[in-house]
GROMACS .gro file of C-alpha atoms in nm:
model
  212
    1MET     CA    1  -0.023   0.012  -0.008
    2THR     CA    2   0.108   0.389   0.025
    3GLY     CA    3   0.132   0.747   0.207
    4ILE     CA    4  -0.182   0.903   0.124
    5TYR     CA    5  -0.263   1.329   0.174
    6ASN     CA    6  -0.603   1.387   0.130
    7LYS     CA    7  -0.703   1.806   0.115
    8GLU     CA    8  -1.022   1.766   0.260
    9TYR     CA    9  -0.999   1.607   0.584
   10LYS     CA   10  -0.622   1.760   0.559
   11PHE     CA   11  -0.476   1.443   0.712
   12LEU     CA   12  -0.138   1.297   0.550
   13PHE     CA   13  -0.031   0.929   0.592
   14VAL     CA   14   0.348   0.810   0.540
   15HIS     CA   15   0.369   0.438   0.544
   16VAL     CA   16   0.657   0.299   0.698
   17PRO     CA   17   0.729  -0.058   0.591
   18LYS     CA   18   0.586  -0.348   0.803
   19CYS     CA   19   0.467  -0.102   1.095
   20GLY     CA   20   0.040  -0.193   0.981
   21GLY     CA   21   0.090  -0.013   0.665
   22SER     CA   22  -0.198  -0.140   0.463
   23SER     CA   23  -0.434  -0.198   0.721
   24VAL     CA   24  -0.457   0.163   0.797
   25TYR     CA   25  -0.453   0.238   0.417
   26LYS     CA   26  -0.763   0.045   0.398
   27ALA     CA   27  -0.909   0.202   0.695
   28LEU     CA   28  -0.927   0.580   0.520
   29HIS     CA   29  -0.892   0.556   0.191
   30GLY     CA   30  -1.252   0.332   0.295
   31LYS     CA   31  -1.371   0.623   0.506
   32ALA     CA   32  -1.193   0.937   0.315
   33PRO     CA   33  -1.086   0.827  -0.089
   34SER     CA   34  -0.759   0.992  -0.081
   35THR     CA   35  -0.497   1.043  -0.282
   36SER     CA   36  -0.121   0.846  -0.383
   37PHE     CA   37   0.201   0.960  -0.335
   38ALA     CA   38   0.262   0.750  -0.622
   39LEU     CA   39   0.006   1.046  -0.789
   40ILE     CA   40   0.216   1.326  -0.656
   41PRO     CA   41   0.477   1.433  -0.915
   42ALA     CA   42   0.603   1.675  -0.671
   43ILE     CA   43   0.706   1.381  -0.393
   44GLN     CA   44   0.852   1.145  -0.659
   45SER     CA   45   1.111   1.447  -0.747
   46ALA     CA   46   1.151   1.508  -0.385
   47MET     CA   47   1.155   1.151  -0.345
   48GLN     CA   48   1.419   1.094  -0.611
   49ARG     CA   49   1.616   1.378  -0.515
   50GLU     CA   50   1.650   1.306  -0.146
   51ASN     CA   51   1.741   0.955  -0.202
   52GLN     CA   52   2.055   1.133  -0.406
   53ARG     CA   53   2.193   1.248  -0.039
   54ASN     CA   54   2.100   0.970   0.175
   55SER     CA   55   2.214   0.603   0.212
   56ASP     CA   56   1.889   0.477   0.294
   57LYS     CA   57   1.689   0.485   0.027
   58VAL     CA   58   1.383   0.434  -0.018
   59ASN     CA   59   1.306   0.198  -0.297
   60SER     CA   60   0.892   0.315  -0.360
   61ILE     CA   61   0.696   0.666  -0.359
   62ASN     CA   62   0.443   0.414  -0.191
   63HIS     CA   63   0.686   0.453   0.115
   64ALA     CA   64   0.799   0.831  -0.004
   65ARG     CA   65   0.990   0.988   0.344
   66ALA     CA   66   0.754   1.238   0.525
   67ILE     CA   67   1.018   1.506   0.435
   68ASP     CA   68   0.943   1.372   0.031
   69ALA     CA   69   0.560   1.455   0.116
   70ARG     CA   70   0.679   1.830   0.293
   71SER     CA   71   0.897   1.948   0.009
   72GLY     CA   72   0.697   1.829  -0.266
   73LEU     CA   73   0.384   1.985  -0.089
   74GLY     CA   74   0.466   2.284  -0.025
   75GLU     CA   75   0.528   2.388   0.352
   76THR     CA   76   0.282   2.593   0.439
   77GLU     CA   77   0.041   2.284   0.229
   78PHE     CA   78   0.174   2.048   0.476
   79ALA     CA   79   0.227   2.259   0.751
   80ARG     CA   80  -0.191   2.248   0.756
   81LEU     CA   81  -0.161   1.829   0.775
   82LEU     CA   82  -0.339   1.598   1.046
   83SER     CA   83   0.067   1.469   0.909
   84PHE     CA   84   0.114   1.064   1.103
   85GLY     CA   85   0.279   0.777   1.072
   86VAL     CA   86   0.348   0.497   1.277
   87VAL     CA   87   0.648   0.306   1.418
   88ARG     CA   88   0.721  -0.015   1.571
   89ASP     CA   89   0.962  -0.214   1.794
   90PRO     CA   90   1.285  -0.273   1.582
   91TRP     CA   91   1.350  -0.612   1.751
   92ASP     CA   92   1.031  -0.706   1.600
   93ARG     CA   93   0.988  -0.521   1.281
   94MET     CA   94   1.290  -0.777   1.190
   95ARG     CA   95   1.136  -1.004   1.224
   96SER     CA   96   0.893  -0.895   1.027
   97ARG     CA   97   1.024  -0.828   0.727
   98TYR     CA   98   1.262  -1.165   0.747
   99HIS     CA   99   0.885  -1.443   0.720
  100TYR     CA  100   0.728  -1.159   0.546
  101SER     CA  101   0.969  -1.164   0.250
  102ARG     CA  102   1.013  -1.489   0.243
  103LYS     CA  103   0.673  -1.587   0.207
  104ALA     CA  104   0.661  -1.280  -0.084
  105PHE     CA  105   0.950  -1.515  -0.273
  106LYS     CA  106   0.868  -1.797  -0.420
  107ARG     CA  107   1.166  -2.072  -0.285
  108PRO     CA  108   1.420  -2.138  -0.366
  109HIS     CA  109   1.485  -1.784  -0.176
  110PRO     CA  110   1.763  -1.570  -0.289
  111ALA     CA  111   1.964  -1.436  -0.053
  112PRO     CA  112   1.967  -1.364   0.248
  113LEU     CA  113   1.675  -1.490   0.297
  114ASP     CA  114   1.722  -1.863   0.232
  115GLY     CA  115   1.963  -1.844   0.550
  116PRO     CA  116   1.909  -1.838   0.862
  117PHE     CA  117   1.710  -1.508   1.024
  118SER     CA  118   2.046  -1.359   1.199
  119ASP     CA  119   2.191  -1.344   0.880
  120PHE     CA  120   1.964  -1.145   0.751
  121ALA     CA  121   1.930  -0.879   1.011
  122ILE     CA  122   2.315  -0.846   0.938
  123TRP     CA  123   2.317  -0.769   0.572
  124ALA     CA  124   1.941  -0.570   0.669
  125CYS     CA  125   2.191  -0.366   0.868
  126LEU     CA  126   2.480  -0.320   0.640
  127ASN     CA  127   2.264  -0.310   0.282
  128HIS     CA  128   1.892  -0.152   0.364
  129PRO     CA  129   1.807  -0.127   0.750
  130ALA     CA  130   1.443   0.092   0.655
  131THR     CA  131   1.489   0.352   0.989
  132LEU     CA  132   1.177   0.446   1.159
  133TYR     CA  133   1.343   0.794   1.197
  134GLY     CA  134   1.469   0.831   0.832
  135ARG     CA  135   1.057   0.815   0.714
  136LEU     CA  136   0.950   1.021   1.027
  137THR     CA  137   1.225   1.220   1.089
  138ASP     CA  138   1.398   1.544   0.900
  139HIS     CA  139   1.798   1.549   0.848
  140TYR     CA  140   1.821   1.684   1.247
  141HIS     CA  141   1.617   1.378   1.416
  142LYS     CA  142   1.323   1.656   1.417
  143LEU     CA  143   0.976   1.461   1.417
  144VAL     CA  144   0.874   1.570   1.051
  145VAL     CA  145   0.469   1.435   1.156
  146SER     CA  146   0.323   1.629   1.369
  147ARG     CA  147   0.211   1.248   1.525
  148VAL     CA  148   0.399   0.917   1.573
  149LEU     CA  149   0.113   0.669   1.664
  150ARG     CA  150   0.242   0.274   1.790
  151PHE     CA  151   0.206  -0.036   1.629
  152GLU     CA  152   0.269  -0.174   1.945
  153THR     CA  153  -0.081   0.025   2.049
  154LEU     CA  154  -0.237   0.053   1.759
  155ALA     CA  155  -0.639  -0.035   1.742
  156GLU     CA  156  -0.611   0.266   2.005
  157ASP     CA  157  -0.393   0.513   1.882
  158PHE     CA  158  -0.621   0.467   1.520
  159ALA     CA  159  -0.939   0.535   1.644
  160ARG     CA  160  -0.832   0.826   1.815
  161LEU     CA  161  -0.675   0.922   1.585
  162THR     CA  162  -0.954   0.965   1.312
  163THR     CA  163  -1.234   1.072   1.590
  164ASP     CA  164  -1.069   1.371   1.556
  165LEU     CA  165  -1.065   1.336   1.185
  166PHE     CA  166  -1.403   1.239   1.126
  167GLY     CA  167  -1.551   1.315   1.476
  168GLU     CA  168  -1.591   0.910   1.516
  169ALA     CA  169  -1.428   0.616   1.540
  170VAL     CA  170  -1.314   0.437   1.230
  171GLU     CA  171  -1.296   0.091   1.252
  172LEU     CA  172  -0.900  -0.088   1.160
  173PRO     CA  173  -0.861  -0.408   0.951
  174LEU     CA  174  -0.570  -0.647   0.992
  175GLU     CA  175  -0.426  -0.627   0.656
  176ASN     CA  176  -0.078  -0.825   0.536
  177VAL     CA  177  -0.023  -0.968   0.849
  178SER     CA  178   0.300  -1.206   0.798
  179GLU     CA  179   0.478  -1.400   1.086
  180ASN     CA  180   0.635  -1.261   1.345
  181ARG     CA  181   0.818  -1.525   1.493
  182ASN     CA  182   0.983  -1.440   1.854
  183GLN     CA  183   1.178  -1.740   1.838
  184ASP     CA  184   1.411  -1.638   1.566
  185SER     CA  185   1.737  -1.497   1.744
  186TYR     CA  186   1.952  -1.282   1.749
  187SER     CA  187   2.360  -1.328   1.711
  188ASP     CA  188   2.557  -1.099   1.952
  189ALA     CA  189   2.707  -0.981   1.566
  190ALA     CA  190   2.342  -0.901   1.452
  191ILE     CA  191   2.256  -0.772   1.834
  192ASP     CA  192   2.563  -0.503   1.806
  193LEU     CA  193   2.504  -0.388   1.422
  194MET     CA  194   2.131  -0.296   1.525
  195ARG     CA  195   2.191  -0.101   1.833
  196LYS     CA  196   2.390   0.103   1.586
  197THR     CA  197   2.173   0.048   1.308
  198PHE     CA  198   1.850   0.143   1.484
  199ALA     CA  199   2.019   0.419   1.731
  200VAL     CA  200   1.799   0.648   1.670
  201ASP     CA  201   1.505   0.488   1.625
  202PHE     CA  202   1.561   0.375   2.008
  203ARG     CA  203   1.654   0.666   2.147
  204LEU     CA  204   1.334   0.870   1.988
  205PHE     CA  205   1.090   0.620   2.034
  206GLY     CA  206   1.174   0.494   2.323
  207TYR     CA  207   1.216   0.078   2.187
  208PRO     CA  208   1.444  -0.113   2.401
  209ASP     CA  209   1.833  -0.177   2.215
  210SER     CA  210   1.840  -0.540   2.354
  211PRO     CA  211   1.572  -0.835   2.184
  212GLY     CA  212   1.253  -0.856   2.294
   0.00000   0.00000   0.00000
């Protein structure tokens, strides 16, 4: 699914991968049909410019950053919106990324999905970390969105958000639920690399810097 912009109801949703975004998109778009980021050329252009200076690339316009949306829509328009994104414990999110990707690719799985989870975590940290702060903050790690929802309390957070937007809570469906096996263990090397890669996420969003 994709990040969306709604001019009438004055909201903007930044879709951070593997944080319940498909459910949020379906619920919001069902209540108030909105414009996908993919249909806003200025956001795509902003994303491409940012990719030239940012080592944590965004490969899909569907997952464009908050700063891409702000640049594409303009400061004045962005400031009037209730902009938001969803965050998730980086340790659990990495497990979800692994199992979702293994399910998405046909067997035999390509590297690094053909090996154990811990090897995938190391590869992801080194090659495609997809940090939370990279999607929701500016270059100084200051939040760009006006509200942050948490995956761990998403139903409650989304109910409050939609009550503010529409005057009533909107039900959140379950979409793209992937396996999330807590028994997937991190090697010592993976733990060290996760702590370095997601240090800002742990600090900014208050998640523990050790796997649960």
